[in-house]
Every structure is written in structure tokens, then in C-alpha cells.
Tab-separated table of C-alpha atoms in Angstrom:
chain	number	residue	atom	x	y	z
A	1	MET	CA	0.000	0.000	0.000
A	2	LEU	CA	2.811	2.401	0.954
A	3	ARG	CA	4.690	1.634	-2.272
A	4	GLN	CA	1.523	2.305	-4.267
A	5	GLN	CA	1.042	5.673	-2.506
A	6	ASN	CA	4.655	6.601	-3.238
A	7	ARG	CA	4.121	5.739	-6.904
A	8	TYR	CA	1.071	8.013	-7.059
A	9	ARG	CA	3.006	10.837	-5.390
A	10	ASN	CA	5.883	10.401	-7.845
A	11	ILE	CA	3.500	10.576	-10.788
A	12	LEU	CA	1.812	13.665	-9.353
A	13	LEU	CA	5.139	15.431	-8.708
A	14	SER	CA	6.385	14.603	-12.196
A	15	SER	CA	3.206	16.052	-13.683
A	16	ILE	CA	3.572	19.246	-11.656
A	17	LEU	CA	7.192	19.604	-12.784
A	18	PHE	CA	6.224	19.204	-16.431
A	19	CYS	CA	3.455	21.786	-16.188
A	20	ALA	CA	5.661	24.245	-14.262
A	21	SER	CA	8.483	24.010	-16.776
A	22	THR	CA	6.150	24.903	-19.631
A	23	ALA	CA	4.985	28.035	-17.820
A	24	PRO	CA	6.961	31.166	-17.772
A	25	ALA	CA	11.784	32.022	-12.043
A	26	TRP	CA	13.943	34.796	-10.062
A	27	ALA	CA	16.976	35.074	-7.742
A	28	ALA	CA	18.151	33.732	-4.380
A	29	SER	CA	21.347	33.611	-2.362
A	30	THR	CA	23.508	30.525	-1.913
A	31	GLY	CA	22.737	30.420	1.785
A	32	GLN	CA	19.331	30.304	3.432
A	33	SER	CA	19.737	33.557	5.377
A	34	ILE	CA	17.911	36.739	4.501
A	35	PRO	CA	20.643	38.869	2.862
A	36	GLU	CA	21.459	42.232	4.398
A	37	ALA	CA	20.666	43.930	1.083
A	38	ALA	CA	17.028	42.809	1.440
A	39	HIS	CA	16.627	44.999	4.530
A	40	GLN	CA	15.474	48.266	2.976
A	41	ASN	CA	14.384	51.151	5.186
A	42	TRP	CA	10.637	51.147	5.871
A	43	TRP	CA	10.174	53.690	8.652
A	44	ARG	CA	12.790	55.404	10.828
A	45	GLY	CA	15.416	52.855	9.913
A	46	ILE	CA	13.254	49.812	10.632
A	47	SER	CA	13.033	46.932	8.144
A	48	LEU	CA	10.872	43.797	8.209
A	49	VAL	CA	11.476	40.923	5.773
A	50	ILE	CA	9.683	37.552	5.649
A	51	HIS	CA	10.565	34.573	3.445
A	52	GLY	CA	8.609	31.341	3.098
A	53	GLN	CA	9.416	28.220	1.070
A	54	VAL	CA	7.759	24.811	0.649
A	55	GLU	CA	9.015	21.978	-1.495
A	56	GLY	CA	8.412	18.376	-2.437
A	57	VAL	CA	11.325	16.027	-3.156
A	58	SER	CA	10.726	12.758	-4.996
A	59	ASN	CA	13.278	10.049	-5.744
A	60	LEU	CA	11.886	8.652	-8.991
A	61	SER	CA	14.416	5.846	-9.445
A	62	GLY	CA	17.625	4.365	-8.026
A	63	GLY	CA	19.167	5.184	-4.665
A	64	ILE	CA	17.814	3.350	-1.620
A	65	SER	CA	14.206	3.286	-2.802
A	66	THR	CA	11.640	5.471	-4.515
A	67	GLY	CA	9.665	7.830	-2.326
A	68	SER	CA	8.772	11.437	-1.596
A	69	THR	CA	9.215	13.947	1.221
A	70	ALA	CA	8.168	17.531	1.899
A	71	THR	CA	9.824	20.475	3.655
A	72	GLY	CA	8.563	23.867	4.770
A	73	LEU	CA	10.804	26.766	5.854
A	74	TRP	CA	9.890	30.161	7.318
A	75	LYS	CA	12.334	32.999	8.024
A	76	GLY	CA	11.562	36.384	9.494
A	77	GLY	CA	14.067	39.199	9.855
A	78	LEU	CA	13.899	42.545	11.652
A	79	ALA	CA	16.610	45.172	11.177
A	80	LEU	CA	17.383	48.692	12.307
A	81	HIS	CA	19.585	51.017	10.219
A	82	THR	CA	21.119	53.465	12.687
A	83	GLY	CA	21.770	56.125	10.032
A	84	LYS	CA	18.177	56.047	8.774
A	85	ALA	CA	16.975	56.242	12.382
A	86	GLY	CA	18.851	59.530	12.798
A	87	TRP	CA	21.549	58.090	15.055
A	88	TRP	CA	25.062	57.270	13.798
A	89	GLN	CA	26.101	56.253	10.284
A	90	GLY	CA	27.058	52.736	9.159
A	91	GLY	CA	25.328	50.733	11.882
A	92	LEU	CA	22.882	47.870	11.374
A	93	PHE	CA	21.173	45.663	13.975
A	94	VAL	CA	19.732	42.381	12.613
A	95	VAL	CA	17.560	39.728	14.287
A	96	GLU	CA	16.324	36.702	12.328
A	97	GLY	CA	14.205	33.722	13.319
A	98	LEU	CA	13.851	30.378	11.555
A	99	ALA	CA	11.226	27.635	11.683
A	100	ALA	CA	11.334	24.447	9.598
A	101	ASP	CA	9.403	21.232	9.237
A	102	SER	CA	11.512	18.821	7.232
A	103	SER	CA	11.860	15.211	6.205
A	104	ASN	CA	15.219	13.844	5.065
A	105	PRO	CA	15.086	12.499	1.485
A	106	ASP	CA	18.834	11.781	1.506
A	107	SER	CA	18.770	9.194	4.299
A	108	LEU	CA	15.280	7.841	3.569
A	109	TYR	CA	15.328	7.346	-0.199
A	110	ILE	CA	18.430	8.605	-2.046
A	111	GLY	CA	21.435	7.661	0.087
A	112	ASP	CA	23.505	10.532	-1.255
A	113	LEU	CA	26.391	12.332	0.407
A	114	GLN	CA	25.950	15.922	-0.780
A	115	SER	CA	22.189	16.422	-0.105
A	116	VAL	CA	19.886	17.188	-3.030
A	117	SER	CA	18.125	20.072	-1.240
A	118	ASN	CA	19.563	23.053	0.610
A	119	LEU	CA	16.338	23.288	2.667
A	120	THR	CA	16.723	19.895	4.387
A	121	THR	CA	17.394	20.118	8.130
A	122	PRO	CA	18.897	17.428	10.412
A	123	TYR	CA	15.840	17.462	12.690
A	124	GLN	CA	12.229	17.117	11.636
A	125	HIS	CA	10.988	20.163	13.555
A	126	MET	CA	13.106	23.253	14.241
A	127	ALA	CA	12.260	26.731	15.508
A	128	HIS	CA	14.933	28.990	16.947
A	129	LEU	CA	16.733	32.299	16.888
A	130	TYR	CA	18.879	32.031	13.793
A	131	LYS	CA	20.830	35.291	13.738
A	132	ALA	CA	21.252	38.294	16.034
A	133	TYR	CA	24.185	40.562	15.304
A	134	TYR	CA	25.431	44.104	14.840
A	135	ARG	CA	27.277	45.364	11.765
A	136	GLN	CA	29.297	48.572	11.675
A	137	LYS	CA	30.922	50.097	8.612
A	138	PHE	CA	33.953	52.369	8.950
A	139	GLY	CA	34.615	53.499	5.395
A	140	ASP	CA	36.425	50.579	3.738
A	141	TYR	CA	36.270	48.473	6.914
A	142	THR	CA	33.358	46.402	8.236
A	143	LEU	CA	32.889	44.643	11.561
A	144	ARG	CA	30.140	42.141	12.515
A	145	LEU	CA	29.582	40.779	16.033
A	146	GLY	CA	26.959	38.387	17.392
A	147	LEU	CA	25.055	35.272	16.358
A	148	LEU	CA	26.171	34.699	12.760
A	149	ASN	CA	26.174	32.141	9.948
A	150	PRO	CA	29.737	32.113	8.549
A	151	ASN	CA	28.504	30.755	5.191
A	152	ASP	CA	26.697	34.041	4.518
A	153	TYR	CA	30.125	35.606	3.947
A	154	PHE	CA	32.710	32.825	3.517
A	155	ASN	CA	32.702	30.009	0.929
A	156	ASP	CA	29.875	31.682	-0.991
A	157	THR	CA	29.216	31.472	-4.751
A	158	GLY	CA	26.606	33.959	-5.955
A	159	VAL	CA	26.152	32.570	-9.475
A	160	ALA	CA	25.246	29.167	-7.979
A	161	GLY	CA	22.479	30.727	-5.873
A	162	GLU	CA	19.519	29.104	-7.627
A	163	LEU	CA	20.820	25.525	-7.601
A	164	PHE	CA	19.366	23.239	-4.919
A	165	ASN	CA	22.161	20.765	-4.197
A	166	ALA	CA	23.666	21.802	-0.856
A	167	SER	CA	27.280	21.523	-2.095
A	168	TYR	CA	26.927	24.694	-4.172
A	169	GLY	CA	26.212	26.676	-0.995
A	170	ILE	CA	28.814	25.203	1.354
A	171	TYR	CA	31.388	22.704	0.145
A	172	PRO	CA	31.056	19.151	1.526
A	173	ILE	CA	34.690	19.226	2.685
A	174	ILE	CA	33.242	21.412	5.479
A	175	SER	CA	29.626	20.319	5.911
A	176	ALA	CA	30.223	16.548	5.572
A	177	ASN	CA	33.400	16.456	7.678
A	178	ILE	CA	32.456	18.755	10.572
A	179	PRO	CA	29.122	17.806	12.180
A	180	PHE	CA	27.135	20.659	13.740
A	181	THR	CA	29.380	23.301	12.203
A	182	PRO	CA	27.638	26.690	12.128
A	183	THR	CA	25.905	26.813	8.759
A	184	TYR	CA	22.218	26.543	7.813
A	185	PRO	CA	20.162	25.799	9.849
A	186	TYR	CA	22.718	26.600	12.550
A	187	SER	CA	24.693	29.667	13.561
A	188	SER	CA	27.058	30.524	16.387
A	189	LEU	CA	28.490	33.467	18.279
A	190	GLY	CA	31.401	35.035	16.471
A	191	ALA	CA	33.008	38.009	14.792
A	192	ILE	CA	33.900	38.969	11.216
A	193	ALA	CA	36.292	41.728	10.181
A	194	ALA	CA	36.551	42.817	6.537
A	195	ALA	CA	38.680	45.377	4.731
A	196	SER	CA	38.405	46.518	1.106
A	197	TRP	CA	40.995	48.232	-1.074
A	198	GLY	CA	39.714	48.941	-4.575
A	199	ASN	CA	38.640	45.620	-6.070
A	200	THR	CA	40.155	43.536	-3.256
A	201	THR	CA	38.441	42.421	-0.043
A	202	VAL	CA	40.031	40.517	2.842
A	203	MET	CA	37.848	38.817	5.476
A	204	LEU	CA	38.697	37.080	8.757
A	205	GLY	CA	36.211	35.350	11.049
A	206	ALA	CA	36.137	33.386	14.320
A	207	PHE	CA	33.079	31.463	15.525
A	208	GLY	CA	32.083	28.935	18.160
A	209	ALA	CA	32.427	25.413	16.763
A	210	ASP	CA	29.087	24.182	18.150
A	211	GLY	CA	26.309	25.548	15.952
A	212	VAL	CA	23.660	23.371	17.636
A	213	HIS	CA	24.102	24.912	21.098
A	214	PRO	CA	25.619	28.350	20.394
A	215	PHE	CA	24.932	29.692	23.920
A	216	ARG	CA	26.173	26.662	25.909
A	217	ALA	CA	29.771	27.873	25.808
A	218	PRO	CA	29.483	31.428	24.478
A	219	TRP	CA	33.208	32.162	24.662
A	220	GLY	CA	34.197	29.200	22.506
A	221	SER	CA	35.536	27.046	25.353
A	222	ASP	CA	34.425	23.861	23.548
A	223	GLY	CA	36.048	24.784	20.261
A	224	MET	CA	36.327	27.383	17.516
A	225	ILE	CA	36.192	27.453	13.745
A	226	TYR	CA	38.240	30.091	11.932
A	227	TYR	CA	37.835	31.363	8.373
A	228	GLY	CA	39.984	33.566	6.169
A	229	GLU	CA	39.240	34.656	2.606
A	230	VAL	CA	40.508	37.033	-0.088
A	231	ASP	CA	38.132	38.202	-2.846
A	232	GLN	CA	39.347	39.876	-6.044
A	233	SER	CA	37.072	41.479	-8.636
A	234	ILE	CA	38.579	41.798	-12.149
A	235	PRO	CA	36.893	43.469	-15.168
A	236	ILE	CA	37.406	41.201	-18.214
A	237	GLY	CA	35.904	41.920	-21.624
A	238	PRO	CA	32.155	42.530	-21.448
A	239	GLY	CA	31.831	41.334	-17.841
A	240	THR	CA	33.439	40.972	-14.441
A	241	ALA	CA	35.241	38.039	-12.866
A	242	MET	CA	35.223	37.379	-9.125
A	243	LEU	CA	37.993	35.212	-7.695
A	244	LYS	CA	37.801	33.946	-4.110
A	245	ALA	CA	40.400	31.958	-2.167
A	246	GLY	CA	40.021	30.921	1.445
A	247	GLY	CA	40.721	28.453	4.192
A	248	TYR	CA	39.237	27.221	7.445
A	249	TYR	CA	40.445	25.560	10.630
A	250	ASN	CA	38.146	23.820	13.102
A	251	HIS	CA	39.734	23.303	16.524
A	252	ILE	CA	38.106	21.315	19.344
A	253	TYR	CA	39.342	21.988	22.867
A	254	GLY	CA	37.406	19.650	25.164
A	255	PRO	CA	35.428	16.394	25.235
A	256	TYR	CA	31.944	17.924	24.917
A	257	LEU	CA	31.799	18.171	21.129
A	258	THR	CA	33.525	14.831	20.506
A	259	GLN	CA	31.685	12.787	23.125
A	260	ASN	CA	28.546	14.369	24.553
A	261	ILE	CA	26.857	15.150	21.238
A	262	GLY	CA	28.407	12.310	19.311
A	263	ILE	CA	30.695	13.946	16.773
A	264	GLY	CA	33.189	11.149	17.346
A	265	SER	CA	36.931	10.995	17.709
A	266	SER	CA	37.781	13.612	15.083
A	267	THR	CA	39.125	16.770	16.665
A	268	SER	CA	40.897	19.529	14.806
A	269	GLN	CA	40.957	19.762	11.033
A	270	GLY	CA	41.380	22.318	8.290
A	271	GLY	CA	41.165	22.819	4.565
A	272	PHE	CA	41.080	25.274	1.678
A	273	TYR	CA	38.597	26.361	-0.981
A	274	GLY	CA	38.358	28.571	-4.039
A	275	THR	CA	35.703	29.984	-6.355
A	276	ALA	CA	35.806	31.690	-9.740
A	277	GLU	CA	32.737	33.467	-11.140
A	278	TYR	CA	32.228	35.426	-14.333
A	279	ARG	CA	29.129	37.506	-15.172
A	280	TRP	CA	28.220	39.368	-18.349
A	281	LYS	CA	25.227	40.584	-20.347
A	282	ALA	CA	24.359	39.551	-23.898
A	283	ASP	CA	21.155	39.322	-25.931
A	284	GLN	CA	19.099	40.902	-23.106
A	285	MET	CA	20.169	38.078	-20.790
A	286	THR	CA	22.497	38.142	-17.798
A	287	TRP	CA	24.931	35.227	-18.049
A	288	GLY	CA	27.020	33.716	-15.301
A	289	VAL	CA	29.449	30.811	-15.004
A	290	PHE	CA	31.253	29.465	-11.962
A	291	LEU	CA	33.936	26.985	-10.945
A	292	GLN	CA	34.403	25.697	-7.391
A	293	GLY	CA	37.078	23.578	-5.751
A	294	GLY	CA	38.296	22.618	-2.313
A	295	GLY	CA	40.370	20.120	-0.379
A	296	ALA	CA	40.678	18.757	3.148
A	297	PRO	CA	44.249	17.343	3.421
A	298	ASN	CA	43.679	15.470	6.669
A	299	ALA	CA	43.583	11.782	7.638
A	300	ALA	CA	40.613	9.858	6.255
A	301	ALA	CA	39.282	9.225	9.763
A	302	VAL	CA	39.146	12.989	10.349
A	303	SER	CA	38.089	14.235	6.901
A	304	PRO	CA	36.572	11.383	4.860
A	305	VAL	CA	35.451	13.857	2.182
A	306	ASN	CA	38.830	15.069	1.008
A	307	ALA	CA	38.065	16.874	-2.271
A	308	TYR	CA	35.249	18.678	-4.057
A	309	VAL	CA	34.775	20.332	-7.450
A	310	GLY	CA	31.713	22.095	-8.852
A	311	ALA	CA	30.862	24.044	-12.003
A	312	GLY	CA	27.812	25.568	-13.613
A	313	LEU	CA	26.034	28.079	-15.814
A	314	ARG	CA	23.209	30.540	-15.092
A	315	LEU	CA	21.015	32.416	-17.587
A	316	ARG	CA	18.884	35.118	-16.015
A	317	HIS	CA	15.940	36.695	-17.906
A	318	PHE	CA	15.911	33.451	-19.852
A	319	ILE	CA	12.422	34.121	-21.256
A	320	PRO	CA	12.408	37.552	-23.003
A	321	ASP	CA	8.920	38.543	-21.869
A	322	SER	CA	9.417	37.269	-18.317
A	323	PRO	CA	12.061	39.273	-16.413
A	324	GLY	CA	13.591	37.211	-13.654
A	325	SER	CA	13.115	33.832	-15.294
A	326	THR	CA	16.326	31.895	-14.611
A	327	LEU	CA	17.808	28.686	-15.961
A	328	SER	CA	20.705	27.120	-14.022
A	329	LEU	CA	22.853	24.086	-14.810
A	330	GLY	CA	25.303	22.550	-12.371
A	331	MET	CA	27.714	19.692	-11.677
A	332	ALA	CA	28.944	18.874	-8.151
A	333	ARG	CA	31.430	16.059	-7.438
A	334	ALA	CA	32.702	14.998	-3.997
A	335	TRP	CA	35.381	12.389	-3.259
A	336	GLN	CA	35.165	10.261	-0.119
A	337	ARG	CA	37.876	8.020	1.333
A	338	GLN	CA	37.366	4.998	3.528
A	339	SER	CA	38.632	5.298	7.100
A	340	GLY	CA	42.096	3.829	7.497
A	341	SER	CA	43.044	4.147	3.826
A	342	ASN	CA	43.224	6.581	0.934
A	343	THR	CA	40.949	4.493	-1.294
A	344	GLY	CA	37.383	5.515	-1.960
A	345	ALA	CA	35.066	6.800	-4.624
A	346	ALA	CA	33.187	9.890	-5.765
A	347	GLU	CA	29.575	11.023	-5.981
A	348	THR	CA	28.480	13.290	-8.827
A	349	SER	CA	25.307	15.375	-9.041
A	350	LEU	CA	24.088	16.739	-12.378
A	351	GLU	CA	21.380	19.380	-11.968
A	352	VAL	CA	19.043	21.512	-14.070
A	353	ASN	CA	16.940	24.167	-12.344
A	354	PHE	CA	14.353	26.641	-13.624
A	355	LYS	CA	13.023	29.535	-11.543
A	356	GLN	CA	9.958	31.438	-12.675
A	357	PRO	CA	8.218	34.381	-10.982
A	358	VAL	CA	4.478	33.893	-10.842
A	359	PHE	CA	3.549	37.143	-9.127
A	360	LYS	CA	5.686	39.968	-7.778
A	361	ASP	CA	6.684	38.146	-4.569
A	362	LEU	CA	5.863	34.528	-5.478
A	363	TYR	CA	7.926	32.098	-7.560
A	364	ILE	CA	7.863	28.454	-8.615
A	365	GLN	CA	11.079	26.478	-9.082
A	366	PRO	CA	11.262	22.949	-10.568
A	367	ASP	CA	14.547	21.063	-10.338
A	368	LEU	CA	15.909	17.770	-11.684
A	369	GLN	CA	19.039	15.998	-10.397
A	370	TYR	CA	20.802	12.842	-11.512
A	371	ILE	CA	23.028	11.408	-8.765
A	372	ILE	CA	25.844	9.111	-9.917
A	373	ASN	CA	27.060	6.680	-7.213
A	374	PRO	CA	24.928	8.045	-4.332
A	375	GLY	CA	26.942	8.041	-1.116
A	376	ALA	CA	30.329	7.904	-2.896
A	377	ASN	CA	30.624	4.228	-1.987
A	378	GLY	CA	33.452	1.981	-3.146
A	379	PRO	CA	33.125	-1.109	-5.362
A	380	GLY	CA	30.740	-3.705	-4.003
A	381	TYR	CA	28.788	-1.203	-1.885
A	382	THR	CA	27.345	1.108	-4.514
A	383	LEU	CA	23.717	2.181	-4.836
A	384	PRO	CA	21.949	2.537	-8.199
A	385	ASN	CA	22.199	6.007	-9.731
A	386	ALA	CA	19.276	8.142	-8.546
A	387	PHE	CA	16.953	10.422	-10.516
A	388	VAL	CA	15.399	13.094	-8.278
A	389	ALA	CA	12.668	15.648	-9.001
A	390	ILE	CA	11.988	18.669	-6.774
A	391	ILE	CA	9.326	21.365	-6.937
A	392	ARG	CA	9.654	24.460	-4.728
A	393	LEU	CA	7.343	27.410	-4.113
A	394	GLY	CA	8.761	30.554	-2.540
A	395	TRP	CA	7.307	33.762	-1.189
A	396	HIS	CA	9.058	37.001	-0.216
A	397	TYR	CA	7.600	39.959	1.647
A	398	HIS	CA	9.120	43.161	2.944
A	399	LEU	CA	7.694	46.443	4.105
A	400	HIS	CA	8.214	49.332	1.715
A	401	ALA	CA	8.625	52.980	2.561
């Protein structure tokens, strides 16, 4: 009976995807946070922004088994611009809440390593304070302090923003190797300092290593994760290239993270990452391409996912009479080693995504992914290649002046 219900849901989801793709999608960020740029002054420096998303994920073939799941995500952000309020210039207070109801298609049906959806959460029900921080600009310098998501600023690829596979937002050398690291749906107390000189920006950040319980040890006594990144913008031909190079180091001090919440024996580890993006306009469309890469040169027991590479293409205003319609193509490949050796295998995701605005603040976004060797398992332990269909509806609201 259950298998028959799953078959009906798969057929229904496939039909919805077909109908949606024949209709006349718009932009998002790589992370799941409300971007600071979305906080526009409404009244006396106050800004209110609300985002809502619901999606259905269906594994149509391969993987562990066929089946479908659903996820809903709500985010609400309140901000105060100190300059607009008539106080001092360059200040911004931000508070953001998050609530999610999520199933896990990766562990239930697909068996993949990288996660086909960037909305999936590790727990079925979540509702918590997601961000609460203060940002101050001093000319070419910027400082942020408080409850932060490091992935909003580090290891970020803007051109990949519409793709659903989680690897495009944060590389699996970080997310798969460091459980409970502060990234969606988690955050932690920390600080970010940034300095810009012309087309160059340098960022440094330090955050508590436990994103699940950010207030348990607010001064980082259990561990810290550090990020550093250099961004360089270069005008080339008709467009602009953005080159980013960075590294991270996760250091665990005491037994709490390794024992009490079950991370395991792995303690400190580090790695590096890089991103290249190029954007240009042609034929009334905004084009973008990207290339991602990263490595975690640690022992297999500490960092089983030791390498990642991603690439893709984005065409915005894809339909001439539908501004904001966006077609994205992507490839994400992660290598995983077996503990105790350097042998292993790789998982590859091939993705096509189409985002179409329906009304001013409402969009529909169908997505197809083909997962080769789900789980990056070695010979004799492989799962059949999986074909996954996703349909997402999103809604944005913010108060206008």
C-alpha cells in the first residue's frame, strides 16, 4: 500500500514539474539567510522581511528506494539602520528567526552524500533564533559581532544561488566532515572583520564550533572554527570576474563536542577552498558561469570527504517577456575516502533548475538531479544512480517605505 502511494506521489510530482516548466523564475542567495541587502528602510530605519518556502522532493528511481518527502521553511528578519533612524552612520542591527518542518530524502530514499536540497534540516521540527548581530561600517572596513552564519560571507558562490544541491552553498569538505558546524540551519556566536581596497576584499572570522548549542559555551571554550578569505574582482571583456580563495580551521578543545553530542573521535581539522565566477550581459540576458574547488588534506578518519569540485552556468531573464526567469545548470562532485586508507570513490550530481516568478513576490522552481554513485561508496557497496525531481514554491515579503 505504501509503495503504491509513493508511486502516485511520484507521478503527481512529475506532472507538476512538467506543467511548471512549460509556464513562464527569479533570484536567491547561496545560503538560506535573509541577505542584508534585502533589509530596505521602511520607517525610521526599521526593516521587516519575511521569506517562506515549501518543497516536495521525490526520488523517482535508483538510490535506496523510490519515495517522496516535503519540507517547509519560514524565516523572518527585523533590522534597524542606525543612520536612517537619525543616530550614527554605518550601523545595522539584525535579528532573524527560523522555523522548519523537514523530512530527510537523503537518508530515507536517495542515500547521497551531498544532499539534493539546501532546505533539508537534520531534525524534523526546528524553531529557533537564527541570527542576532550588529554590523558597523567604517569606510572601507566592516565589523560584525553576534550570532552569525559564517557561510553568509565565507565560501559563498553567488552565481550558484539558484541551484538546490547543498554543495553549491557550502562545500562538503566542510559540511560533511564537521558535524554541527555553524551553517544553515545553525549559527554561532562570532566576529567577522573585513577590509576593502579597490577591487580587493580581505575577510577574517572566528566562531564557536558548536552551531547546535551556540549559547552553551558562548566564549568558545568547547572549540572554535576560523575562516579567512581574499576576494578579487577583475573586469574582463564585457563582464566581471570574481575570484575567491580561502581556508578554514576547526579546533576542538574539550570532550563535549567529541563525546557528549556524538561527533566522534575527530578533533581539529582544516582545509582550503576557491571559487571563480564570471558575469556578463548579452542578448538581453544576464549570463554567469562558476567553478568551485576545495580540499581537506587530513587523515581519512578525520576528513573522509577530502576533495570537491563544482561548475555551472546561469542564464537570467531566460524568457524575453518574463524578467527574472532563470535557468541554471550545475555539476557537483565529492570524493570520499574509507577510514584507514586513501581508497574511496566519488559522488556526482548533475542538476538543471528553472526559476519562474508567478507574481511579484511569489515564484515556482522545478529542479531535476541525476546522482551518480549516491553516497560515494566503493566497489561492491554502490547504490543505483538516482533520478530526483523537486518542486519548490517561494514567497518574499518586505515592508516598503
